Amino acid sequence: MSDRERGQDTEPAPTGDASWWAGLRLTGGVVLAVSGIGLLSWLILHGGTADNDWSRYYGAGKIMAIGCVIVGTTLLARRR
């Protein structure tokens, strides 16, 4: 009896080389995007006096961008 006849998944198992965000779905992407937006707005409004330290803004923007990419690719995959 073949795998298709038994109804088992024939795709290979995921490897350990995947990124940390690879398993997130729509909900996780939305949470990341909202947290990135919240962190960016908090940094802009209450960021402090160190204007030369752009690493905090970069990290918050990166979290927001990863969340937006996950949400976008999940929604595009559902349309197909």
N, CA, C and O atoms as a DFTB+ gen file, in Angstrom:
320 C
 N C O
     1  1       0.848      -1.155       0.000
     2  2       0.000       0.000       0.000
     3  2       0.908       1.237       0.000
     4  3       1.859       1.301       0.779
     5  1       0.627       2.205      -0.855
     6  2       1.456       3.405      -0.961
     7  2       1.018       4.450       0.067
     8  3      -0.013       4.309       0.724
     9  1       1.834       5.502       0.188
    10  2       1.531       6.573       1.134
    11  2       0.237       7.296       0.763
    12  3      -0.526       7.691       1.645
    13  1      -0.011       7.469      -0.512
    14  2      -1.238       8.155      -0.941
    15  2      -2.482       7.359      -0.579
    16  3      -3.499       7.932      -0.186
    17  1      -2.404       6.044      -0.709
    18  2      -3.560       5.215      -0.385
    19  2      -3.856       5.238       1.109
    20  3      -5.014       5.147       1.516
    21  1      -2.819       5.358       1.921
    22  2      -3.015       5.419       3.370
    23  2      -3.393       6.814       3.842
    24  3      -3.817       6.977       4.986
    25  1      -3.249       7.825       2.990
    26  2      -3.620       9.179       3.350
    27  2      -2.544       9.919       4.133
    28  3      -2.825      10.941       4.758
    29  1      -1.323       9.416       4.106
    30  2      -0.254      10.085       4.832
    31  2       0.367      11.169       3.967
    32  3       0.310      11.127       2.738
    33  1       0.960      12.138       4.647
    34  2       1.606      13.253       3.965
    35  2       2.893      12.769       3.309
    36  3       3.711      12.109       3.950
    37  1       3.072      13.094       2.038
    38  2       4.261      12.647       1.318
    39  2       5.365      13.690       1.290
    40  3       6.428      13.435       0.725
    41  1       5.143      14.869       1.889
    42  2       6.171      15.903       1.905
    43  2       7.254      15.539       2.912
    44  3       6.975      14.919       3.938
    45  1       8.497      15.930       2.612
    46  2       9.563      15.626       3.565
    47  2       9.414      16.437       4.848
    48  3       8.812      17.510       4.850
    49  1       9.962      15.918       5.925
    50  2       9.900      16.600       7.214
    51  2      10.764      17.852       7.180
    52  3      11.800      17.852       6.515
    53  1      10.372      18.929       7.877
    54  2      11.175      20.152       7.889
    55  2      12.519      19.910       8.569
    56  3      12.624      19.141       9.524
    57  1      13.519      20.570       8.063
    58  2      14.862      20.424       8.620
    59  2      15.097      21.475       9.689
    60  3      14.268      22.362       9.896
    61  1      16.215      21.374      10.357
    62  2      16.565      22.326      11.401
    63  2      17.157      23.611      10.862
    64  3      17.565      24.470      11.644
    65  1      17.217      23.770       9.544
    66  2      17.807      24.958       8.930
    67  2      16.813      26.102       8.779
    68  3      17.186      27.174       8.303
    69  1      15.587      25.904       9.163
    70  2      14.564      26.919       8.970
    71  2      14.748      28.067       9.972
    72  3      15.296      27.874      11.057
    73  1      14.289      29.240       9.598
    74  2      14.358      30.416      10.464
    75  2      13.410      30.263      11.640
    76  3      12.539      29.394      11.630
    77  1      13.574      31.100      12.647
    78  2      12.750      30.995      13.850
    79  2      11.307      31.359      13.573
    80  3      10.415      30.935      14.309
    81  1      11.055      32.130      12.535
    82  2       9.689      32.546      12.242
    83  2       9.011      31.635      11.225
    84  3       7.882      31.906      10.816
    85  1       9.673      30.567      10.812
    86  2       9.133      29.712       9.757
    87  2       7.846      28.997      10.177
    88  3       7.007      28.714       9.322
    89  1       7.670      28.705      11.437
    90  2       6.480      27.987      11.878
    91  2       5.317      28.872      12.246
    92  3       4.237      28.370      12.556
    93  1       5.505      30.174      12.220
    94  2       4.410      31.077      12.579
    95  2       3.382      31.114      11.469
    96  3       3.710      30.979      10.290
    97  1       2.165      31.295      11.851
    98  2       1.086      31.379      10.869
    99  2       0.506      32.780      10.907
   100  3       1.182      33.724      11.316
   101  1      -0.721      32.918      10.491
   102  2      -1.364      34.226      10.405
   103  2      -1.431      34.909      11.768
   104  3      -1.135      36.099      11.878
   105  1      -1.811      34.178      12.789
   106  2      -1.928      34.773      14.123
   107  2      -0.573      35.253      14.628
   108  3      -0.469      36.356      15.166
   109  1       0.454      34.448      14.463
   110  2       1.789      34.846      14.893
   111  2       2.313      36.043      14.121
   112  3       2.982      36.907      14.687
   113  1       2.013      36.099      12.833
   114  2       2.416      37.249      12.029
   115  2       1.728      38.527      12.455
   116  3       2.344      39.591      12.499
   117  1       0.454      38.418      12.767
   118  2      -0.295      39.592      13.233
   119  2       0.257      40.063      14.575
   120  3       0.406      41.264      14.801
   121  1       0.558      39.124      15.459
   122  2       1.116      39.489      16.764
   123  2       2.468      40.184      16.591
   124  3       2.737      41.188      17.251
   125  1       3.319      39.655      15.708
   126  2       4.617      40.293      15.473
   127  2       4.461      41.682      14.869
   128  3       5.144      42.617      15.287
   129  1       3.574      41.829      13.895
   130  2       3.387      43.132      13.258
   131  2       2.846      44.161      14.246
   132  3       3.312      45.300      14.272
   133  1       1.872      43.771      15.053
   134  2       1.295      44.700      16.028
   135  2       2.319      45.056      17.099
   136  3       2.409      46.212      17.513
   137  1       3.106      44.050      17.558
   138  2       4.121      44.376      18.565
   139  2       5.195      45.281      17.984
   140  3       5.677      46.179      18.674
   141  1       5.580      45.065      16.733
   142  2       6.567      45.951      16.115
   143  2       6.051      47.372      15.977
   144  3       6.785      48.329      16.226
   145  1       4.796      47.516      15.583
   146  2       4.201      48.848      15.465
   147  2       4.107      49.511      16.835
   148  3       4.399      50.699      16.977
   149  1       3.702      48.745      17.839
   150  2       3.613      49.288      19.194
   151  2       4.968      49.703      19.737
   152  3       5.096      50.757      20.359
   153  1       5.975      48.881      19.504
   154  2       7.321      49.204      19.971
   155  2       7.887      50.417      19.252
   156  3       8.530      51.262      19.874
   157  1       7.654      50.513      17.945
   158  2       8.116      51.688      17.201
   159  2       7.427      52.958      17.680
   160  3       8.074      53.991      17.848
   161  1       6.126      52.887      17.899
   162  2       5.420      54.088      18.370
   163  2       5.858      54.466      19.779
   164  3       5.962      55.652      20.091
   165  1       6.118      53.475      20.640
   166  2       6.605      53.775      21.983
   167  2       7.992      54.414      21.934
   168  3       8.278      55.344      22.688
   169  1       8.852      53.915      21.046
   170  2      10.190      54.490      20.919
   171  2      10.141      55.915      20.384
   172  3      10.924      56.768      20.802
   173  1       9.233      56.166      19.471
   174  2       9.126      57.517      18.910
   175  2       8.563      58.488      19.944
   176  3       9.042      59.615      20.071
   177  1       7.555      58.051      20.674
   178  2       6.910      58.943      21.633
   179  2       7.684      59.086      22.950
   180  3       7.748      60.180      23.511
   181  1       8.266      57.999      23.441
   182  2       8.940      58.020      24.744
   183  2      10.349      57.467      24.650
   184  3      10.830      56.854      25.603
   185  1      11.013      57.663      23.541
   186  2      12.286      57.010      23.265
   187  2      13.447      57.417      24.139
   188  3      14.364      56.615      24.319
   189  1      13.464      58.577      24.675
   190  2      14.599      59.018      25.467
   191  2      15.389      60.094      24.734
   192  3      14.910      60.683      23.766
   193  1      16.591      60.340      25.203
   194  2      17.377      61.437      24.645
   195  2      18.460      60.988      23.692
   196  3      19.046      61.832      23.013
   197  1      18.757      59.708      23.607
   198  2      19.841      59.227      22.737
   199  2      19.333      59.126      21.296
   200  3      18.816      58.087      20.886
   201  1      19.482      60.205      20.540
   202  2      19.002      60.209      19.151
   203  2      19.933      59.465      18.205
   204  3      19.517      59.086      17.111
   205  1      21.171      59.250      18.597
   206  2      22.130      58.580      17.727
   207  2      22.043      57.065      17.810
   208  3      22.689      56.382      17.015
   209  1      21.281      56.520      18.726
   210  2      21.157      55.076      18.882
   211  2      19.984      54.568      18.040
   212  3      18.856      54.474      18.524
   213  1      20.264      54.244      16.777
   214  2      19.234      53.796      15.850
   215  2      18.995      52.300      15.929
   216  3      18.108      51.783      15.250
   217  1      19.773      51.590      16.749
   218  2      19.625      50.136      16.794
   219  2      18.276      49.723      17.373
   220  3      17.737      48.686      16.987
   221  1      17.725      50.504      18.283
   222  2      16.414      50.170      18.834
   223  2      15.330      50.303      17.770
   224  3      14.434      49.464      17.683
   225  1      15.411      51.344      16.972
   226  2      14.433      51.529      15.897
   227  2      14.580      50.429      14.844
   228  3      13.589      49.945      14.296
   229  1      15.820      50.044      14.571
   230  2      16.077      48.987      13.591
   231  2      15.464      47.664      14.046
   232  3      14.830      46.966      13.254
   233  1      15.652      47.319      15.319
   234  2      15.097      46.074      15.844
   235  2      13.582      46.058      15.816
   236  3      12.975      45.050      15.452
   237  1      12.974      47.159      16.195
   238  2      11.512      47.238      16.173
   239  2      10.977      47.187      14.740
   240  3       9.954      46.556      14.475
   241  1      11.672      47.851      13.827
   242  2      11.257      47.811      12.427
   243  2      11.407      46.422      11.827
   244  3      10.608      46.007      10.987
   245  1      12.433      45.710      12.266
   246  2      12.649      44.358      11.779
   247  2      11.543      43.422      12.254
   248  3      11.069      42.584      11.487
   249  1      11.134      43.556      13.495
   250  2      10.026      42.745      14.022
   251  2       8.743      43.031      13.248
   252  3       8.009      42.110      12.889
   253  1       8.475      44.313      12.992
   254  2       7.279      44.685      12.249
   255  2       7.338      44.150      10.813
   256  3       6.338      43.655      10.295
   257  1       8.498      44.248      10.177
   258  2       8.630      43.792       8.791
   259  2       8.457      42.283       8.683
   260  3       7.802      41.808       7.754
   261  1       9.024      41.523       9.604
   262  2       8.863      40.071       9.576
   263  2       7.397      39.704       9.762
   264  3       6.889      38.809       9.086
   265  1       6.716      40.388      10.671
   266  2       5.287      40.139      10.871
   267  2       4.473      40.441       9.624
   268  3       3.568      39.684       9.273
   269  1       4.788      41.544       8.954
   270  2       4.057      41.903       7.728
   271  2       4.304      40.901       6.612
   272  3       3.386      40.576       5.859
   273  1       5.524      40.410       6.495
   274  2       5.835      39.418       5.461
   275  2       5.101      38.109       5.743
   276  3       4.571      37.485       4.824
   277  1       5.069      37.693       7.003
   278  2       4.363      36.453       7.347
   279  2       2.873      36.581       7.056
   280  3       2.271      35.668       6.490
   281  1       2.278      37.705       7.437
   282  2       0.842      37.917       7.182
   283  2       0.571      37.958       5.682
   284  3      -0.385      37.343       5.209
   285  1       1.394      38.668       4.941
   286  2       1.189      38.778       3.499
   287  2       1.317      37.454       2.773
   288  3       0.487      37.130       1.924
   289  1       2.343      36.688       3.093
   290  2       2.516      35.408       2.407
   291  2       1.450      34.403       2.816
   292  3       1.041      33.573       2.003
   293  1       0.997      34.463       4.055
   294  2      -0.073      33.562       4.482
   295  2      -1.375      33.885       3.764
   296  3      -2.080      32.980       3.318
   297  1      -1.698      35.159       3.651
   298  2      -2.929      35.550       2.960
   299  2      -2.851      35.247       1.464
   300  3      -3.845      34.838       0.863
   301  1      -1.677      35.446       0.860
   302  2      -1.546      35.101      -0.563
   303  2      -1.639      33.606      -0.801
   304  3      -2.191      33.171      -1.812
   305  1      -1.108      32.819       0.115
   306  2      -1.183      31.364      -0.034
   307  2      -2.622      30.870       0.112
   308  3      -2.999      29.877      -0.512
   309  1      -3.420      31.543       0.920
   310  2      -4.822      31.136       1.087
   311  2      -5.653      31.464      -0.145
   312  3      -6.652      30.795      -0.409
   313  1      -5.261      32.470      -0.896
   314  2      -6.033      32.853      -2.086
   315  2      -5.901      31.845      -3.198
   316  3      -6.789      31.735      -4.044
   317  1      -4.813      31.107      -3.215
   318  2      -4.575      30.168      -4.319
   319  2      -5.324      28.900      -4.153
   320  3      -5.228      28.010      -4.998
